[in-house]
Structure formats: structure tokens, C-alpha cells
CSV table of N, CA and C in Angstrom, one decimal:
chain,number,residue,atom,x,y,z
E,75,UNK,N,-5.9,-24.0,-3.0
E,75,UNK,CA,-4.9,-23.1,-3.3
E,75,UNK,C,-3.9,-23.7,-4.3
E,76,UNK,N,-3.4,-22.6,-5.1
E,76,UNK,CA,-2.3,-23.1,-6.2
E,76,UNK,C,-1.0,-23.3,-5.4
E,77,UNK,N,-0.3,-24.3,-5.9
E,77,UNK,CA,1.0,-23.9,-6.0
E,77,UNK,C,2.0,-23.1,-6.7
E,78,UNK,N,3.1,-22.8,-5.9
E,78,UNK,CA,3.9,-21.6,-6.7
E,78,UNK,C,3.8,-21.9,-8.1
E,79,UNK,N,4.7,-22.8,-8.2
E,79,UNK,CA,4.7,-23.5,-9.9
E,79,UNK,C,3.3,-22.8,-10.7
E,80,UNK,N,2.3,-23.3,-10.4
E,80,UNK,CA,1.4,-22.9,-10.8
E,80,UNK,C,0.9,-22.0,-11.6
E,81,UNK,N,1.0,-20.5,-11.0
E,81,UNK,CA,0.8,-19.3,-11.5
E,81,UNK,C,2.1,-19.1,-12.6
E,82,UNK,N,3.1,-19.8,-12.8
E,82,UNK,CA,3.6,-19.6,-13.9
E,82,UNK,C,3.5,-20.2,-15.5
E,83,UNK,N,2.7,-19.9,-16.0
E,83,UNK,CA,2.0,-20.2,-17.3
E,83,UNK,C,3.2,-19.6,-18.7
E,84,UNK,N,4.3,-19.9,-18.1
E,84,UNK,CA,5.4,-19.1,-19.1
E,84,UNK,C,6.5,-20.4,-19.5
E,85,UNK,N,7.2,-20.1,-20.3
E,85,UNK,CA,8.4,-21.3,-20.5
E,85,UNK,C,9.1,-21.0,-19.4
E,86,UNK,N,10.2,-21.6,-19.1
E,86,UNK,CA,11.0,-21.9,-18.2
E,86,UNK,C,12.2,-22.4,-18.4
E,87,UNK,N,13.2,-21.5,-18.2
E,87,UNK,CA,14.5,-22.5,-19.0
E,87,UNK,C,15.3,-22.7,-17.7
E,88,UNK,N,16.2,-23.6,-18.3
E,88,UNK,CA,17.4,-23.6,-17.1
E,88,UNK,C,18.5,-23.0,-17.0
E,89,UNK,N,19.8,-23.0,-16.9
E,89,UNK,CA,20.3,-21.6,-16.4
E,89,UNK,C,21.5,-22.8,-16.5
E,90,UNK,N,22.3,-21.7,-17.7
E,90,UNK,CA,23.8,-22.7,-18.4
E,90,UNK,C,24.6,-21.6,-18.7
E,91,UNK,N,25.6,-22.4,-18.4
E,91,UNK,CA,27.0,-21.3,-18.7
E,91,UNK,C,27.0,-21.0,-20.0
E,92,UNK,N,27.8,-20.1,-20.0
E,92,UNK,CA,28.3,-19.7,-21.7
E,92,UNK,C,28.9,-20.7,-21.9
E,93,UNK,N,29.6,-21.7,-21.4
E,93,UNK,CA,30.3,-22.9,-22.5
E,93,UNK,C,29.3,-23.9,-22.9
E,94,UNK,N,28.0,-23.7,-22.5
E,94,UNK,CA,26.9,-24.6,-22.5
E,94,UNK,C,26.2,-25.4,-21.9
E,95,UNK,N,27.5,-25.8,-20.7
E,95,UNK,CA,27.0,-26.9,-20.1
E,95,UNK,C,25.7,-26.7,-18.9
E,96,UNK,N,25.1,-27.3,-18.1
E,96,UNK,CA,24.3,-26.4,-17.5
E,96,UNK,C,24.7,-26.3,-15.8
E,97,UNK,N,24.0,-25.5,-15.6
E,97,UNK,CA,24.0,-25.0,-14.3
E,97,UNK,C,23.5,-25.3,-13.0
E,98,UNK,N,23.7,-25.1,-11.9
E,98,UNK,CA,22.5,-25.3,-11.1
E,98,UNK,C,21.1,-25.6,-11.6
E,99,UNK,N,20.4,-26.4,-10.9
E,99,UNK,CA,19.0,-26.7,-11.4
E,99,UNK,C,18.3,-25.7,-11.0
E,100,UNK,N,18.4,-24.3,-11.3
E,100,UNK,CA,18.1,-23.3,-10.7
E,100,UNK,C,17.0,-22.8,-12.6
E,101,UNK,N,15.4,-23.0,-11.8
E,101,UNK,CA,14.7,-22.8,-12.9
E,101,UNK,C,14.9,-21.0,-13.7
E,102,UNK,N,14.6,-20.5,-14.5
E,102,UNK,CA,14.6,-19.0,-15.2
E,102,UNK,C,13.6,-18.7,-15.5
E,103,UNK,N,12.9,-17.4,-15.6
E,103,UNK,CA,11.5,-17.1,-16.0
E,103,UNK,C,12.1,-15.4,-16.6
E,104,UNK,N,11.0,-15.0,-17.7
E,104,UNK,CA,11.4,-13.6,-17.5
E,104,UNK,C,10.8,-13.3,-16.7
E,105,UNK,N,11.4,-11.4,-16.7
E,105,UNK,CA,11.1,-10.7,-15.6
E,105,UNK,C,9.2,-10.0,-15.6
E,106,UNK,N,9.2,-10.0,-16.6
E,106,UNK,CA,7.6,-10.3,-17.1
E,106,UNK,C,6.8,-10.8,-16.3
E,107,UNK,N,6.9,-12.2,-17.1
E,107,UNK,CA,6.1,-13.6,-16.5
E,107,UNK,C,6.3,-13.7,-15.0
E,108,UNK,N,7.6,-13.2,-14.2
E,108,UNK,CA,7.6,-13.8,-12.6
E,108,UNK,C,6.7,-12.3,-12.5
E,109,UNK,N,7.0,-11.5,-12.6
E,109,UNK,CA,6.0,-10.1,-12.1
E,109,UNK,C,4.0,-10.4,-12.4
E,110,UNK,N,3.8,-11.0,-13.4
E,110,UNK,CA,2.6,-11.7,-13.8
E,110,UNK,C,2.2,-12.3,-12.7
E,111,UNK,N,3.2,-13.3,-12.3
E,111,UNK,CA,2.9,-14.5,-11.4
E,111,UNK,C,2.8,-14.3,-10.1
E,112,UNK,N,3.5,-12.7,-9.3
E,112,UNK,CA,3.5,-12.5,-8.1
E,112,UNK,C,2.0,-12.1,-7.8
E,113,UNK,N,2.1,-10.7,-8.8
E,113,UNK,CA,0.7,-10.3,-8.6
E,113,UNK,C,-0.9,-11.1,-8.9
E,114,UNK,N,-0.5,-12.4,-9.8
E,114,UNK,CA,-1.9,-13.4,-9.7
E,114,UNK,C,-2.2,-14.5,-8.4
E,115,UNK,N,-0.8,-13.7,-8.0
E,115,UNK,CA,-0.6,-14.9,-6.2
E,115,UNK,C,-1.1,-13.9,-5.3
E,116,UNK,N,-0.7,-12.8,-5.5
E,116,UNK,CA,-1.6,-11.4,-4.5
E,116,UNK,C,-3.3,-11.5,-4.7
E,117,UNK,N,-3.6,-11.4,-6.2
E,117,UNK,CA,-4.4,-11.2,-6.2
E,117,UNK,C,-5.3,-12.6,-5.4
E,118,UNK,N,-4.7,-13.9,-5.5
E,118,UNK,CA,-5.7,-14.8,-5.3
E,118,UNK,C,-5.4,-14.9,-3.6
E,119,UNK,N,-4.1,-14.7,-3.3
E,119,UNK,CA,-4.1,-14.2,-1.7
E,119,UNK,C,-5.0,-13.4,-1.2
E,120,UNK,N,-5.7,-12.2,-1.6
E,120,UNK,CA,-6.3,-11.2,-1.1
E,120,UNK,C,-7.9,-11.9,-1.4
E,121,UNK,N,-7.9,-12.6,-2.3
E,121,UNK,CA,-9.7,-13.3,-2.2
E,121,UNK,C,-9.5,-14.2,-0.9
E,122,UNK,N,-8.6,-15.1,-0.7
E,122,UNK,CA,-8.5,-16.4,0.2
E,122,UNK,C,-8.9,-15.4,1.6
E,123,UNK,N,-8.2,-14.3,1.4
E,123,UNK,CA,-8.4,-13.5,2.9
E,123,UNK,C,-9.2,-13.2,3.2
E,124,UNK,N,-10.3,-12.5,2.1
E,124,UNK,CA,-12.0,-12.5,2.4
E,124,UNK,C,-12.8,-13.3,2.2
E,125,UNK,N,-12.2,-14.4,2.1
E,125,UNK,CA,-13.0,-15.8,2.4
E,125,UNK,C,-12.9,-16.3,3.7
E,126,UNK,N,-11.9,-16.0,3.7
E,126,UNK,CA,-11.4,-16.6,4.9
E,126,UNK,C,-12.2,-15.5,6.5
E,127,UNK,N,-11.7,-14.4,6.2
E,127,UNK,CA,-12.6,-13.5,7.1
E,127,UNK,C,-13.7,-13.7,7.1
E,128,UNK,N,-14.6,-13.9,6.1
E,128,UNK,CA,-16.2,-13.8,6.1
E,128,UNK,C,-16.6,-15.1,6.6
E,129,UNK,N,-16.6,-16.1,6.3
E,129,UNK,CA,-16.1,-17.7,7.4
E,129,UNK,C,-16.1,-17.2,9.2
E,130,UNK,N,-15.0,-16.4,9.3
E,130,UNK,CA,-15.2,-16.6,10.4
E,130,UNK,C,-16.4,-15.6,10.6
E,131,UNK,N,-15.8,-14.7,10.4
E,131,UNK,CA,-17.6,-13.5,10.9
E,131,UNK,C,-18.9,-14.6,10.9
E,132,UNK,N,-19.2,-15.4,10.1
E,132,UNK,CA,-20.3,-16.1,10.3
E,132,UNK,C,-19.9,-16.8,11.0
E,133,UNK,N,-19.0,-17.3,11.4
E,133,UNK,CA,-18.8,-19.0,12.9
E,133,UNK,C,-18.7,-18.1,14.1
E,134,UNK,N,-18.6,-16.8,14.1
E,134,UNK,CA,-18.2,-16.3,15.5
E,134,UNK,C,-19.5,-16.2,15.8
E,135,UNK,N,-19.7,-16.5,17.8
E,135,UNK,CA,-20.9,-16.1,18.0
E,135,UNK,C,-21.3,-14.7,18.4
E,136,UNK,N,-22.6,-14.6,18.2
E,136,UNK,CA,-22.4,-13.0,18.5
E,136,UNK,C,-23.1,-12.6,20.0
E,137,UNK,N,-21.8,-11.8,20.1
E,137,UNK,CA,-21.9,-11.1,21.9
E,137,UNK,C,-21.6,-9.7,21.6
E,138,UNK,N,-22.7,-9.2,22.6
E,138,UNK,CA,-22.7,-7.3,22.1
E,138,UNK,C,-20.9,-7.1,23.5
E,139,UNK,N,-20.4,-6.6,22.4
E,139,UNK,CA,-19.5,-6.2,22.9
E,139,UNK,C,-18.9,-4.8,24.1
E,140,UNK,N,-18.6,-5.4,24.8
E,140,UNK,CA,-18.2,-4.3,25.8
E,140,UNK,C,-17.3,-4.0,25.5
E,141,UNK,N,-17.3,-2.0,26.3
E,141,UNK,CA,-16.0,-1.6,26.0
E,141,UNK,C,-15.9,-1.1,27.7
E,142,UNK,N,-14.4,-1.0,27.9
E,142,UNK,CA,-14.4,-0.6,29.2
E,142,UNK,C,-14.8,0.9,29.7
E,143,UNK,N,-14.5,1.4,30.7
E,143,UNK,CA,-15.5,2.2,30.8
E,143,UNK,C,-14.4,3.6,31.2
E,144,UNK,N,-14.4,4.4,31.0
E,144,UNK,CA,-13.4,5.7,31.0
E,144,UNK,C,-13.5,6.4,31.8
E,145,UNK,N,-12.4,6.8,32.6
E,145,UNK,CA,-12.8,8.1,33.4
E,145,UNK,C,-13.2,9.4,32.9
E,146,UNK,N,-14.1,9.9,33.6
E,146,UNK,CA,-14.5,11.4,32.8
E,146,UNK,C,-13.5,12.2,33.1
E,147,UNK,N,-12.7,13.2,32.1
E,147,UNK,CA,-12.2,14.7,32.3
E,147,UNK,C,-13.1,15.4,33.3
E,148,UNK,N,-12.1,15.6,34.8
E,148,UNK,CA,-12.8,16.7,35.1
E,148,UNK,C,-12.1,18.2,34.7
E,149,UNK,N,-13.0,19.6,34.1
E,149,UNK,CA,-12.2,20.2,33.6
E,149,UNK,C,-12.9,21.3,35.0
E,150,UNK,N,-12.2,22.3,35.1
E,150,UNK,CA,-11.8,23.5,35.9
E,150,UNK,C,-13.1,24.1,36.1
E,151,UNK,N,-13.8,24.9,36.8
E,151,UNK,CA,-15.2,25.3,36.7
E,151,UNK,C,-14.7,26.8,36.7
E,152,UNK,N,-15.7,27.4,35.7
E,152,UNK,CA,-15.3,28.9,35.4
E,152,UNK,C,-15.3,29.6,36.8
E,153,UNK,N,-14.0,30.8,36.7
E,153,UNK,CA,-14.6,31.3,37.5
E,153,UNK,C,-13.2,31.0,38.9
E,154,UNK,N,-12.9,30.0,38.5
E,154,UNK,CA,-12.2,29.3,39.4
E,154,UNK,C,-10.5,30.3,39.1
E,155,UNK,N,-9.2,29.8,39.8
E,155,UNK,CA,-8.4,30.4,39.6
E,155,UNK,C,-7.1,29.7,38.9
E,156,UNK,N,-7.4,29.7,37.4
E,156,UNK,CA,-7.0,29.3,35.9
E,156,UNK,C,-6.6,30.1,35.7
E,157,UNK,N,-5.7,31.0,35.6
E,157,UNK,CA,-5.2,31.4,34.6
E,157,UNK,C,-4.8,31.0,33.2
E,158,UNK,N,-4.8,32.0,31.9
E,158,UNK,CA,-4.1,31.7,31.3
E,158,UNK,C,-3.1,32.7,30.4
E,159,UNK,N,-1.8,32.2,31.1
E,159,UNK,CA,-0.4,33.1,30.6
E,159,UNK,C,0.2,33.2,29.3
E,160,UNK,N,0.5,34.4,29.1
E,160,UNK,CA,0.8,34.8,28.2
E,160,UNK,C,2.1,34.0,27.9
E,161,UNK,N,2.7,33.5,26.4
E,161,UNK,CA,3.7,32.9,26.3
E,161,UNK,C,4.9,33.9,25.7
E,162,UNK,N,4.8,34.9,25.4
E,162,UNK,CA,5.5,36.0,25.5
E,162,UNK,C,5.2,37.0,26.0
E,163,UNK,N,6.3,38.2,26.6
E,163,UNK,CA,5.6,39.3,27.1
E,163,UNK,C,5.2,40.0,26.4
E,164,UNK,N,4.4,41.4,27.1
E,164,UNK,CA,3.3,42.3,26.6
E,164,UNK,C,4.0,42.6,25.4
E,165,UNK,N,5.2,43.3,25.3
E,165,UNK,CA,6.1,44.2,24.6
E,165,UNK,C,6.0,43.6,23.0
E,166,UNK,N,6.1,42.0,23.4
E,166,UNK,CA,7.0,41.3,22.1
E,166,UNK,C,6.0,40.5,21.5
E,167,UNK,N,4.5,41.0,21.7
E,167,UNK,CA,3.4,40.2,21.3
E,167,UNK,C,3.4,40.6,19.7
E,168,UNK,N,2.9,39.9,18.5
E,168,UNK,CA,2.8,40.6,17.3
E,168,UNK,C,1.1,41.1,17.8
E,169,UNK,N,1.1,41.9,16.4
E,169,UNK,CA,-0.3,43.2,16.2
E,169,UNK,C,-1.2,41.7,15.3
């Protein structure tokens, strides 16, 4: 894996007052180059992750997997005494 530093392939300044002198050791990049630098860290994060997944799929052993087991819906047997009600009255039904 890279380090952060790494993916930044840009100059780098340091960060100074207007009278000149400088500032915190607080590095600068433009807004460019750090946007360059996230997404080549995404991008090489997103391969490490299917490397990393496909690794394990091959070390895992394989066992057919169960699933547990569900109760069946019992539904109403025709015929039986189901109704079903109207949710407005006759009067106020549309055509």
C-alpha cells in the first residue's frame, strides 16, 4: 500500500503569512492535485478490496450453506367465513 504522501505527485508549498514569515508546518497542495490524490486513493482502495475479498473466497472452506427453515402461511380455505369489507359505503363508492 501507498502512503498518503504518496499519491501526491504535485509541488507542495508551505503556508506563510503575508509578511512572509512562515506558518505552521502545515503542508498546501491545490485543490486539483488533493482531488487527483483522493480519488487515486479510492481508486487503489477499491482494488485492495477485491483482492482482499477474492483471498478470502478462496481460503474459506466450503460448506453448503443452510438456511433456517420458515413457517408456512396458513391462508383461509375458500369457502370459509372471510369476508371482505367494503372500505367505504355502498353510496360513496366511485363508478
Amino acid at each position: 500500500m501507498k502512503m498518503p504522501a504518496e499519491y501526491l505527485a504535485c509541488p507542495v508549498f508551505e503556508l506563510t503569512y503575508p509578511t512572509g514569515e512562515t506558518a505552521e508546518s502545515v503542508p498546501v497542495v491545490a485543490y486539483t492535485d488533493a482531488l487527483q490524490a483522493v480519488e487515486a486513493a479510492l481508486a487503489d482502495a477499491e482494488r485492495y478490496k477485491y483482492l482482499l475479498m477474492r483471498a478470502l473466497r478462496r481460503s474459506a472452506p466450503i460448506v453448503a450453506q443452510q438456511y433456517p427453515e420458515l413457517p408456512a402461511l396458513l391462508f383461509p380455505e375458500p369457502g370459509t367465513d372471510t369476508r371482505v369489507l367494503p372500505l367505504y359505503p355502498h353510496n360513496e363508492q366511485a363508478a
